[in-house]
Amino acid sequence: MSEFTNVAEIFGSNVFNDAVMQERLPKKVYKELKKTIEEGKELDLATADVIAHEMKEWAIEKGATHYTHWFQPLTGVTAEKHDSFISAPDKNGKVLMSFSGKELIKGEPDASSFPSGGLRATFEARGYTAWDCTSPAFVRQDAAGATLCIPTAFCSYTGEALDQKTPLLRSMEAINAEALRLLRLFGNTTSKRVTPSVGPEQEYFLVDKAKYLQRKDLIYTGRTLFGAMPPKGQELDDHYFGNIRQRIAAFMKEVNEELWKLGVTAKTQHNEVAPAQHELAPIYAECNVAVDHNQIVMKTLKMVACRHGLQCLLHEKPFAGVNGSGKHNNWSITTDDGINLLDPGTTPHENIQFLLVLACILKAVDTHADLLRESAADVGNDHRLGANEAPPAIISVFLGEQLEDVVEQLISTGEATHSLKGGKLETGVKTLPDLTKDATDRNRTSPFAFTGNKFEFRMVGSKDSIAAPNIVLNTIVAEAFAEASNVLEKADDFEMAVHDLIKKYLTEHQRIVFNGNGYSDAWVEEAERRGLPNIKSMVDAIPALTTDKAIGLFEKFHVFTKAELESRAEIQYETYAKAINIEAKAMIDIASKQIIPAVIKYTKSLADTVNSVTAAGAEASVQSELLAETSGLLSDTKVALQKLIDLDKKSEEVPEGTELAHYFHEEIVPAMAELRAPVDALEMIVDKEMWPMPSYGDLMFEV
């Protein structure tokens, strides 16, 4: 029986949180730091020195020997450089443990080796990390010992953002300022800050580590490039919410304990739809903290999996033929005194503030659907979006029956007089209680769904940072709030102006609302009639970053400069081309060195069998047919392999950037599919003992 875990006792034990700061910092220093966190007040070096000293002492008590500025460059993962606390030895040869305010506030990693999209040349190495005091420092304990991790932003010597955190913080400032403007118009004088809250649901796969190490495609690319479907997949729906296997349960228990120590509110865990697929969901946190926590979650899943002889796969589509993995980004807006701006109340038709907020969000999503789609663009997500397992690539908003009814009343009659009620759900079983029924159903096919008091953006890829979608959401909604405030601040009759503005926004942007089946072909046709964009691939989504509309939006709210947007677009094109190139080269390597040699051995075995059986005077028609079929597929494999080799070689002549990304998308990706088809067919014929790698069945069902 496993040891009892006292969650309340361990939660946040490795976090330099508010409680620790109150206990350890002098009152004056604590107040100064809180002002910096809550009001953005600059922190002086003397105060920073005191904080750094106490942070170091606390970390050393936790066993820390090193500290790191923990940041999120544009690589898709976190980065860190470890420095020990030791100072130069004194004349007696003894070292002191020191950590200054300057070391806390600013670091200087080499900026030349991180993606910059042309913002920095290779010889221009200087970059800075800056302490983000709104996200608490923490001590991470792993094989390296204990390390004090200090969340930081990362920028170039010339001030451009080279990370995910800097624009995220900028976008949070934008929505805070514009939401407060709107609230003041409704007479709210008490709320001092408005913050987006986020709760990301993290999906992932677990496979046996030993089997994983036999799959070069998983090692190189994170997904299987070859693989025939096993007799059973997910068609019985028996894995979803099913009993959690003991090996997986032990893994989940340790993940929870690690996350709780780091202040991550791991709440929900369950089996997902596909075999070997699972989900972990935390409670909401402030947007910036939620982004950091999600990085901690992904790191912890991988780290703990290794301890249990498992490998965690975060790729959006590790296996063809079964569901891939995503990350539902649950987003809401909350004031510092506890008001959720997305809470409709029991009578939403009477909640004018909520209706205006809702109308602004519909306007924002409709106006910037291309940007929102781009924020979820990822090489792996191309396999998942629109494949009847995830939302379609068309952005639409699900409101549910109750809110859609209110919207239709406002559009058709100019006023809303009632709201649909939930009522009771009778079970028909006397021993079971009647249940309170919600006023609206859920719609899992919608990419952007209202779910009671929040919006759920379901397009985000499982391995991606949630920073990008939240940067976009925060900024486009800030713009809509600003435009509404511009109108209302000039109004002579506020109530009439609000009423007219809500109706105007809802009427103009009604096309974005869709409550039906997002998986259907009929919706694709209907969306086209409505003029909604259907952006099917990452390379087609990237241009949304650098339109005049996007540049104007982000520059207006000081979230990105034009140069920063252009650099991110360039990085996206490079990322796509490099990822597909790695996949193509991995396919070539595996097919050449493993699959074709294995099939040749099998055909020789068949040929020897045909000769032996025929020499014995018996009929060998079955063996001959198998030999002919295998030889034919082997020939198809060789032809497809050579085509992929030639096309990959030709890619060296294609100019980098947009042109190269399109080349890989339009030429290499189809050629990879052509190579996979005969190989997967061969896997169904060749003796399993001769096949050079574990099968889908081995990976998904033997965990």
XYZ file of C-alpha atoms in Angstrom:
703
model
C 0.000 0.000 0.000
C 1.408 3.405 -0.945
C 2.334 5.969 1.663
C -0.316 8.504 2.697
C 0.118 11.953 1.132
C -0.826 15.003 3.175
C -1.622 17.399 0.333
C -2.188 20.426 2.561
C 1.225 19.888 4.167
C 3.274 19.548 0.960
C 1.389 21.990 -1.271
C 3.618 24.894 -2.256
C 6.407 23.668 0.027
C 9.008 24.339 -2.690
C 7.635 27.744 -3.716
C 8.851 31.153 -2.565
C 5.224 32.242 -2.337
C 3.419 35.046 -0.549
C 3.274 33.177 2.761
C 7.042 32.548 2.700
C 7.766 36.160 1.750
C 5.568 37.487 4.554
C 7.353 35.258 7.036
C 10.932 35.936 5.911
C 11.032 39.466 4.524
C 11.088 42.645 6.635
C 7.663 44.306 6.524
C 8.889 47.304 4.562
C 10.593 45.111 1.961
C 7.528 42.873 1.678
C 5.298 45.921 1.076
C 7.671 47.255 -1.583
C 7.670 43.908 -3.375
C 3.853 43.685 -3.235
C 3.643 47.160 -4.777
C 5.881 45.977 -7.594
C 3.746 42.873 -8.148
C 0.374 44.621 -7.950
C 1.129 48.079 -9.329
C 4.212 47.568 -11.495
C 6.314 49.834 -9.264
C 10.055 49.651 -9.959
C 12.095 47.710 -7.398
C 15.225 49.437 -6.121
C 18.496 47.518 -5.821
C 18.694 47.743 -2.007
C 15.260 46.096 -1.675
C 16.230 43.497 -4.278
C 19.374 42.662 -2.260
C 17.269 41.852 0.819
C 14.855 39.718 -1.201
C 17.728 37.899 -2.919
C 19.405 37.106 0.411
C 16.225 35.663 1.927
C 15.396 33.760 -1.252
C 18.888 32.236 -1.249
C 18.702 31.265 2.445
C 15.290 29.673 1.909
C 16.510 27.773 -1.174
C 19.635 26.507 0.636
C 17.405 25.161 3.397
C 15.656 23.186 0.631
C 19.007 21.760 -0.466
C 19.649 24.129 -3.379
C 23.243 24.640 -4.491
C 22.495 26.487 -7.748
C 20.099 29.075 -9.113
C 18.876 29.666 -12.646
C 16.975 32.309 -14.548
C 14.216 30.095 -15.972
C 12.884 31.521 -19.243
C 10.852 30.598 -22.309
C 12.658 31.365 -25.589
C 11.026 30.771 -28.964
C 12.134 27.131 -29.080
C 8.877 25.751 -27.643
C 10.594 24.628 -24.417
C 12.088 26.354 -21.386
C 15.750 27.297 -21.039
C 18.064 27.670 -18.057
C 21.723 28.241 -17.144
C 22.759 27.076 -13.673
C 25.088 29.100 -11.434
C 26.091 27.977 -7.971
C 25.738 30.232 -4.941
C 29.450 29.998 -4.096
C 31.663 33.076 -4.218
C 35.449 33.261 -4.601
C 37.293 31.565 -1.677
C 38.719 33.789 1.058
C 42.395 33.692 2.099
C 41.679 30.615 4.227
C 40.257 28.754 1.218
C 36.654 28.871 2.433
C 33.765 29.897 0.202
C 30.705 31.888 1.106
C 27.251 31.338 -0.352
C 26.043 34.584 -1.911
C 23.260 35.832 -4.163
C 22.809 39.554 -4.858
C 19.834 41.645 -5.879
C 21.548 42.306 -9.198
C 21.840 38.548 -9.843
C 18.173 38.126 -8.935
C 16.904 40.914 -11.151
C 19.044 40.436 -14.265
C 20.863 37.647 -16.048
C 22.823 37.559 -19.297
C 22.496 34.395 -21.370
C 23.916 34.185 -24.889
C 21.125 35.446 -27.167
C 22.776 34.447 -30.448
C 21.977 30.737 -30.196
C 18.225 31.107 -29.656
C 15.707 31.693 -32.472
C 15.411 35.414 -33.188
C 13.998 35.530 -36.702
C 16.666 37.957 -37.839
C 16.406 40.283 -34.841
C 19.921 39.272 -33.757
C 22.912 38.224 -35.840
C 25.038 35.277 -34.693
C 27.871 37.609 -33.693
C 25.492 39.784 -31.630
C 25.430 37.616 -28.543
C 24.208 39.810 -25.723
C 20.713 39.198 -24.323
C 19.105 39.745 -20.950
C 16.790 37.862 -18.632
C 14.706 39.961 -16.230
C 13.016 38.684 -13.055
C 9.241 38.358 -13.369
C 8.200 38.843 -9.751
C 4.523 38.173 -10.587
C 5.350 34.464 -10.961
C 6.897 32.985 -7.798
C 10.360 31.440 -7.705
C 10.541 27.740 -6.863
C 13.034 25.023 -5.991
C 13.086 22.109 -8.415
C 14.457 18.814 -7.095
C 15.733 16.309 -9.632
C 18.814 14.244 -10.486
C 20.908 17.428 -10.560
C 20.007 18.108 -6.937
C 17.956 21.136 -5.939
C 17.934 24.296 -8.061
C 16.343 27.667 -7.350
C 14.354 28.542 -10.481
C 13.555 32.215 -11.013
C 10.921 32.881 -13.724
C 12.245 35.546 -16.078
C 11.526 37.382 -19.298
C 14.119 37.266 -22.104
C 14.944 40.137 -24.436
C 17.695 41.196 -26.820
C 20.360 43.825 -26.226
C 18.246 46.214 -28.303
C 15.075 45.507 -26.307
C 13.085 43.190 -28.579
C 11.204 40.296 -26.963
C 12.878 36.959 -27.677
C 10.496 34.900 -25.552
C 6.882 34.030 -24.792
C 6.611 35.755 -21.410
C 7.368 39.365 -22.381
C 4.495 39.776 -24.893
C 2.208 37.815 -22.565
C 2.830 40.308 -19.749
C 2.305 43.163 -22.201
C -1.027 41.677 -23.324
C -2.133 41.295 -19.708
C -1.429 44.984 -19.139
C -3.481 45.838 -22.227
C -6.570 43.879 -21.203
C -6.274 45.150 -17.630
C -6.291 48.797 -18.759
C -9.159 48.411 -21.222
C -11.315 46.209 -18.962
C -10.990 48.763 -16.150
C -12.086 51.491 -18.572
C -15.203 49.490 -19.357
C -15.942 48.705 -15.708
C -15.685 52.370 -14.724
C -18.427 53.164 -17.257
C -20.697 50.740 -15.398
C -19.991 52.511 -12.100
C -17.420 50.069 -10.732
C -14.930 52.166 -8.756
C -13.643 49.440 -6.420
C -11.906 46.982 -8.755
C -8.240 47.941 -9.166
C -7.031 45.225 -11.521
C -8.488 42.853 -14.098
C -6.576 39.669 -14.859
C -7.193 36.885 -17.370
C -7.404 33.514 -15.614
C -6.436 30.316 -17.400
C -6.831 26.610 -16.737
C -5.107 24.427 -19.384
C -6.123 20.751 -19.692
C -3.026 18.751 -20.680
C -3.363 15.563 -22.750
C -0.479 13.117 -23.218
C 0.423 9.507 -24.084
C 2.488 7.067 -22.025
C 4.414 4.177 -23.587
C 6.934 1.703 -22.243
C 10.429 3.234 -22.292
C 12.138 0.075 -23.593
C 9.725 -0.110 -26.543
C 10.081 3.621 -27.153
C 13.859 3.230 -27.476
C 13.304 0.725 -30.289
C 11.379 3.312 -32.319
C 13.776 5.760 -33.975
C 10.833 7.751 -35.337
C 9.546 8.451 -31.814
C 13.042 9.361 -30.642
C 13.777 11.756 -33.516
C 10.349 13.307 -34.117
C 8.044 12.531 -31.192
C 5.598 10.655 -33.445
C 5.442 7.364 -35.313
C 6.221 7.808 -39.009
C 5.278 4.220 -39.833
C 2.785 1.893 -38.197
C -0.182 -0.307 -39.098
C -3.279 -0.159 -36.928
C -3.726 -3.034 -34.466
C -6.967 -5.095 -34.464
C -8.316 -2.863 -31.702
C -8.066 0.907 -31.461
C -10.416 3.239 -29.590
C -13.668 2.109 -31.216
C -15.096 0.491 -28.062
C -14.709 3.727 -26.060
C -13.562 1.586 -23.144
C -10.390 3.534 -22.342
C -12.070 6.923 -21.862
C -12.613 7.435 -18.104
C -11.783 3.739 -17.693
C -10.031 2.136 -14.747
C -6.476 3.499 -14.461
C -3.853 0.750 -14.605
C -1.733 0.357 -11.494
C 1.520 1.277 -13.237
C -0.085 4.450 -14.595
C -1.752 5.207 -11.250
C 1.636 5.060 -9.503
C 3.021 7.450 -12.123
C 0.084 9.846 -11.677
C 0.460 9.803 -7.891
C 4.099 10.873 -8.116
C 3.302 13.526 -10.744
C 0.673 15.011 -8.438
C 3.047 15.084 -5.483
C 5.799 16.776 -7.500
C 3.370 19.352 -8.871
C 1.744 20.073 -5.514
C 5.165 20.808 -4.006
C 5.687 23.345 -6.779
C 2.332 25.020 -6.133
C 0.646 23.616 -9.247
C -3.000 22.861 -8.442
C -3.197 19.473 -10.195
C -6.892 18.642 -9.845
C -8.244 16.165 -12.394
C -6.706 13.054 -13.963
C -8.263 10.392 -16.160
C -7.788 8.092 -19.119
C -8.478 9.793 -22.437
C -10.129 8.356 -25.576
C -7.144 6.675 -27.255
C -5.367 3.681 -25.696
C -2.383 4.852 -23.570
C -3.697 8.443 -23.624
C -4.373 10.427 -20.436
C -5.211 13.924 -19.215
C -4.220 16.175 -16.313
C -6.033 19.416 -15.508
C -5.210 22.059 -12.883
C -7.410 24.640 -11.182
C -7.356 28.121 -12.714
C -4.446 30.500 -12.126
C -3.577 34.000 -13.288
C -2.653 33.839 -16.965
C 1.093 34.393 -16.512
C 1.361 31.861 -13.681
C -0.783 29.353 -15.608
C 1.622 29.555 -18.566
C 4.596 28.898 -16.268
C 2.751 26.099 -14.491
C 1.922 24.382 -17.768
C 5.624 24.309 -18.642
C 6.280 22.784 -15.209
C 3.529 20.205 -15.844
C 5.037 19.082 -19.155
C 8.541 18.888 -17.666
C 7.239 16.919 -14.661
C 5.281 14.449 -16.813
C 8.442 13.622 -18.750
C 10.695 13.483 -15.679
C 8.422 11.226 -13.612
C 7.716 8.953 -16.594
C 11.433 8.119 -16.790
C 11.414 7.062 -13.123
C 8.648 4.563 -13.873
C 10.209 3.042 -17.004
C 7.798 5.028 -19.181
C 8.096 7.666 -21.883
C 5.672 10.584 -22.010
C 4.701 11.606 -25.555
C 3.458 15.187 -25.877
C 3.277 15.256 -29.682
C -0.147 16.173 -31.061
C -0.345 12.977 -33.138
C 2.031 10.228 -31.989
C -0.140 7.520 -33.570
C -2.159 7.616 -36.802
C -5.641 6.119 -36.623
C -6.443 7.133 -33.035
C -7.073 10.486 -31.405
C -4.210 12.888 -30.975
C -3.564 15.171 -28.002
C -4.512 18.783 -27.449
C -4.606 21.314 -24.685
C -7.921 23.018 -23.860
C -7.210 26.608 -22.861
C -9.995 27.677 -20.454
C -9.977 31.486 -20.357
C -11.897 33.993 -18.250
C -11.443 37.569 -16.994
C -11.576 38.318 -13.261
C -11.175 41.429 -11.117
C -8.986 41.614 -8.034
C -12.138 41.735 -5.892
C -13.561 38.517 -7.316
C -15.882 39.569 -10.155
C -15.823 37.192 -13.133
C -16.727 39.297 -16.178
C -17.851 36.130 -17.978
C -20.388 35.078 -15.347
C -23.840 35.593 -16.921
C -25.725 35.130 -13.634
C -29.118 33.421 -13.478
C -30.759 35.933 -15.840
C -28.199 36.768 -18.530
C -30.745 38.783 -20.544
C -30.770 41.347 -17.700
C -26.978 41.377 -17.170
C -26.071 44.282 -19.465
C -22.401 44.338 -18.465
C -22.049 40.642 -19.272
C -23.866 41.047 -22.595
C -21.515 43.856 -23.625
C -18.458 41.787 -22.633
C -19.875 38.834 -24.598
C -20.578 41.018 -27.640
C -17.031 42.423 -27.497
C -15.540 38.915 -27.392
C -17.634 37.785 -30.380
C -16.448 40.888 -32.249
C -12.827 40.181 -31.302
C -12.927 36.525 -32.350
C -14.710 37.242 -35.623
C -12.425 40.152 -36.537
C -9.241 38.256 -35.692
C -10.192 34.629 -36.423
C -7.046 34.250 -38.529
C -4.797 35.359 -35.639
C -6.517 33.034 -33.184
C -6.098 30.152 -35.628
C -2.416 31.034 -36.077
C -1.881 31.013 -32.314
C -2.612 27.264 -32.365
C -0.614 26.589 -35.533
C 1.937 23.838 -35.038
C 3.535 21.156 -37.192
C 1.933 18.368 -35.148
C -1.433 20.115 -34.978
C -1.754 19.857 -38.771
C -2.443 16.136 -38.238
C -5.125 16.802 -35.634
C -7.266 19.839 -36.456
C -10.300 19.022 -38.562
C -9.802 15.261 -38.305
C -13.021 14.450 -36.383
C -11.097 14.189 -33.137
C -10.385 17.847 -32.479
C -12.050 21.106 -33.438
C -12.093 21.955 -37.144
C -9.617 24.472 -38.533
C -12.526 26.940 -38.881
C -12.851 29.342 -35.941
C -16.423 29.586 -34.608
C -17.999 30.302 -31.220
C -20.400 27.992 -29.374
C -22.706 29.901 -27.019
C -25.246 27.220 -26.130
C -29.019 27.373 -26.278
C -29.502 29.904 -23.471
C -27.128 32.589 -24.737
C -27.923 31.980 -28.393
C -31.587 32.579 -27.559
C -30.722 35.868 -25.810
C -28.559 36.935 -28.773
C -31.341 36.144 -31.257
C -33.850 38.149 -29.181
C -31.534 41.155 -29.163
C -30.874 40.964 -32.904
C -34.478 40.364 -33.991
C -36.438 42.580 -31.568
C -33.814 44.904 -30.139
C -34.330 43.675 -26.582
C -34.092 40.438 -24.587
C -37.004 39.739 -22.269
C -36.215 36.260 -20.943
C -33.539 33.582 -20.502
C -33.999 29.851 -20.937
C -33.884 27.999 -17.633
C -32.169 24.739 -16.815
C -34.925 22.895 -14.975
C -34.706 19.386 -13.552
C -33.336 16.219 -15.078
C -35.398 13.267 -13.913
C -33.427 10.030 -13.790
C -36.468 7.736 -13.535
C -34.846 5.850 -10.655
C -36.391 6.428 -7.211
C -33.153 5.858 -5.334
C -31.331 8.498 -7.392
C -31.895 12.207 -6.863
C -33.290 14.402 -9.622
C -30.443 16.501 -11.008
C -30.328 20.218 -11.678
C -30.059 20.549 -15.431
C -27.879 23.265 -16.973
C -29.537 25.731 -19.312
C -27.296 24.615 -22.160
C -25.490 21.520 -23.421
C -21.779 21.255 -24.266
C -20.319 21.025 -27.776
C -16.992 19.228 -28.036
C -16.672 20.000 -31.767
C -16.441 23.761 -31.232
C -13.002 25.411 -31.236
C -14.113 28.285 -28.985
C -16.930 27.342 -26.642
C -18.671 29.215 -23.828
C -18.946 26.789 -20.901
C -20.822 28.580 -18.145
C -18.433 31.303 -16.973
C -15.446 30.952 -19.304
C -14.457 30.341 -22.895
C -12.658 27.138 -23.801
C -10.227 27.419 -26.724
C -9.747 23.822 -27.816
C -7.362 24.155 -30.745
C -4.067 24.419 -28.845
C -1.529 21.635 -29.460
C -0.507 19.382 -26.580
C 3.205 20.226 -26.599
C 2.835 23.939 -27.278
C 3.162 26.764 -24.807
C -0.224 28.300 -24.030
C 1.382 31.754 -24.139
C 0.619 32.432 -27.825
C -3.161 31.833 -27.708
C -3.479 33.854 -24.517
C -1.432 36.733 -25.962
C -3.864 36.833 -28.881
C -6.990 36.450 -26.737
C -5.919 39.146 -24.296
C -5.007 41.603 -27.042
C -7.981 41.164 -29.371
C -10.418 41.450 -26.454
C -8.539 44.517 -25.165
C -9.059 46.094 -28.602
C -12.786 45.312 -28.574
C -13.124 46.755 -25.041
C -11.225 49.890 -26.098
C -13.447 50.449 -29.125
C -16.582 49.965 -27.010
C -15.285 52.426 -24.402
C -14.486 54.971 -27.122
C -18.150 54.929 -28.146
C -19.678 54.815 -24.665
C -17.478 57.512 -23.123
C -18.928 60.010 -25.613
C -22.549 58.915 -25.166
C -25.139 61.345 -23.764
C -27.479 58.477 -22.816
C -25.272 55.642 -21.531
C -28.025 53.015 -21.174
C -29.340 53.573 -24.687
C -25.803 53.639 -26.100
C -24.915 50.337 -24.412
C -28.129 48.759 -25.691
C -27.452 49.945 -29.250
C -23.795 48.889 -29.160
C -24.621 45.358 -27.958
C -27.167 44.946 -30.742
C -24.738 46.379 -33.331
C -21.876 44.049 -32.361
C -24.119 40.976 -32.165
C -25.709 41.714 -35.528
C -22.414 42.404 -37.305
C -20.653 39.355 -35.875
C -23.468 36.810 -35.657
C -21.769 34.757 -38.375
C -19.099 33.569 -35.898
C -21.721 31.849 -33.690
C -22.297 28.174 -34.496
C -23.881 25.655 -32.126
C -23.997 22.679 -34.494
C -21.684 19.797 -35.428
C -18.286 21.229 -36.281
C -17.169 17.865 -37.682
C -19.752 17.805 -40.479
C -19.076 18.577 -44.147
C -22.217 20.706 -44.087
C -20.507 23.089 -41.613
C -17.497 23.490 -43.897
C -19.854 24.561 -46.696
C -21.883 26.790 -44.369
C -18.722 28.439 -42.984
C -17.608 29.227 -46.528
C -20.996 30.823 -47.242
C -20.594 32.924 -44.086
C -17.151 34.055 -45.206
C -15.290 32.426 -42.297
C -11.645 31.475 -42.974
C -10.755 27.770 -43.184
C -6.985 27.719 -42.628
C -5.977 24.065 -42.831
C -2.219 24.109 -42.283
C 0.456 25.845 -40.271
C 2.147 27.349 -43.343
C -1.160 28.872 -44.454
C -1.782 30.268 -40.946
C 1.553 32.062 -40.450
C 0.829 35.077 -42.741
C -1.841 36.223 -40.254
C 1.001 37.438 -38.005
C 2.179 40.127 -40.409
C -0.988 41.544 -41.955
C -1.528 45.290 -41.611
C -4.458 44.441 -39.329
C -2.291 42.355 -36.978
C 0.585 44.857 -36.929
C -1.819 47.702 -36.179
C -3.459 45.725 -33.371
C -0.293 44.639 -31.595
C 1.541 47.939 -31.992
C -1.448 49.901 -30.710
C -1.409 47.953 -27.430
C 2.412 47.701 -27.255
C 2.359 43.886 -27.301
C 4.569 43.376 -30.382
C 6.436 45.684 -32.695
C 6.317 45.117 -36.439
C 9.892 43.780 -36.281
C 8.969 41.316 -33.516
C 5.980 40.032 -35.515
C 8.048 39.618 -38.670
C 10.715 37.763 -36.708
C 8.143 35.378 -35.216
C 6.710 34.656 -38.641
C 10.203 33.863 -39.919
C 10.818 31.566 -36.931
C 7.519 29.776 -37.617
C 8.448 29.132 -41.249
C 11.899 27.895 -40.190
C 10.395 25.656 -37.501
C 7.998 24.059 -39.972
C 10.673 23.395 -42.587
C 13.145 22.004 -40.057
C 10.569 19.750 -38.370
C 9.373 18.228 -41.659
C 12.971 17.870 -42.851
C 13.828 15.905 -39.702
C 10.770 13.701 -40.243
C 11.695 13.076 -43.883
C 15.304 12.238 -43.045
C 14.115 9.948 -40.221
C 11.815 8.101 -42.651
C 14.672 7.720 -45.131
C 16.985 6.435 -42.406
C 14.476 3.955 -40.952
C 13.275 2.669 -44.321
C 16.822 2.254 -45.665
C 18.500 0.727 -42.611
C 15.715 -1.165 -40.860
C 12.580 -1.820 -42.904
C 13.951 -2.737 -46.337
C 16.660 -5.053 -44.894
C 14.033 -6.768 -42.707
C 11.673 -7.274 -45.647
C 14.522 -8.642 -47.805
C 15.240 -11.221 -45.087
C 11.557 -12.155 -45.020
C 11.384 -12.528 -48.820
C 14.475 -14.735 -48.728
C 12.816 -16.861 -46.059
C 9.676 -17.114 -48.221
C 11.720 -17.942 -51.332
C 13.620 -20.670 -49.456
C 10.291 -22.050 -48.218
C 8.816 -22.059 -51.743
C 11.871 -23.928 -53.058
C 11.852 -26.433 -50.184
C 8.120 -27.141 -50.410
C 8.208 -27.426 -54.213
C 11.241 -29.741 -54.039
C 9.299 -31.931 -51.627
C 6.571 -32.283 -54.261
C 3.941 -30.190 -52.477
C 2.083 -27.142 -53.700
C 3.521 -23.780 -52.544
C 0.878 -21.434 -53.978
C 0.247 -19.605 -50.680
C 3.949 -19.020 -50.113
C 4.375 -17.936 -53.729
C 1.474 -15.473 -53.483
C 2.914 -14.019 -50.269
C 6.330 -13.745 -51.912
C 4.879 -11.968 -54.940
C 2.809 -9.581 -52.792
C 5.737 -8.827 -50.486
C 8.131 -8.306 -53.388
C 5.648 -5.963 -55.055
C 5.244 -3.860 -51.905
C 9.020 -3.892 -51.409
C 9.409 -2.504 -54.914
C 6.792 0.189 -54.185
C 8.676 1.047 -50.996
C 11.980 1.425 -52.853
C 10.398 3.665 -55.501
C 8.722 5.875 -52.873
C 11.923 5.986 -50.826
C 13.978 7.137 -53.804
C 11.387 9.812 -54.607
C 11.569 11.137 -51.027
C 15.392 11.090 -51.130
C 15.413 13.078 -54.378
C 12.865 15.618 -53.152
C 14.689 16.068 -49.858
C 17.942 16.637 -51.711
C 16.219 19.181 -53.940
C 15.077 21.120 -50.851
C 18.681 22.279 -50.394
C 18.251 24.466 -53.487
C 15.017 26.126 -52.280
C 15.386 29.561 -50.621
C 14.821 29.545 -46.867
C 11.738 31.046 -45.261
C 8.264 31.078 -46.802
C 9.284 29.285 -50.007
C 11.053 26.432 -48.222
C 8.201 25.910 -45.750
C 5.715 25.666 -48.639
C 8.028 23.274 -50.471
C 8.101 20.913 -47.498
C 4.336 21.189 -47.050
C 3.422 20.684 -50.702
C 6.161 18.285 -51.885
C 7.773 16.477 -48.943
C 4.679 15.766 -46.812
C 2.794 13.977 -49.652
C 5.965 12.026 -50.537
C 6.244 10.888 -46.919
C 2.650 9.608 -47.074
C 3.511 7.723 -50.290
C 6.403 5.977 -48.542
C 4.372 5.127 -45.466
C 1.556 3.377 -47.364
C 3.512 0.315 -48.686
C 5.531 0.037 -45.457
C 2.378 -0.164 -43.324
C 0.988 -2.766 -45.712
C 4.217 -4.783 -45.374
C 3.948 -4.703 -41.577
C 0.666 -6.640 -41.889
C 2.430 -9.389 -43.895
C 5.990 -9.729 -42.581
C 6.692 -12.162 -39.717
C 6.413 -10.164 -36.470
C 9.691 -11.634 -35.247
C 11.411 -10.125 -38.280
C 9.757 -6.686 -38.133
C 12.437 -4.292 -36.853
C 10.380 -2.251 -34.363
C 7.506 -2.567 -31.856
C 4.047 -2.316 -33.396
C 1.231 0.057 -32.542
C -0.340 -2.735 -30.517
C 2.886 -3.219 -28.545
C 3.173 0.496 -27.808
C -0.440 1.325 -26.953
C -1.581 -1.815 -25.151
C 1.560 -3.101 -23.402
C 2.063 -0.285 -20.917
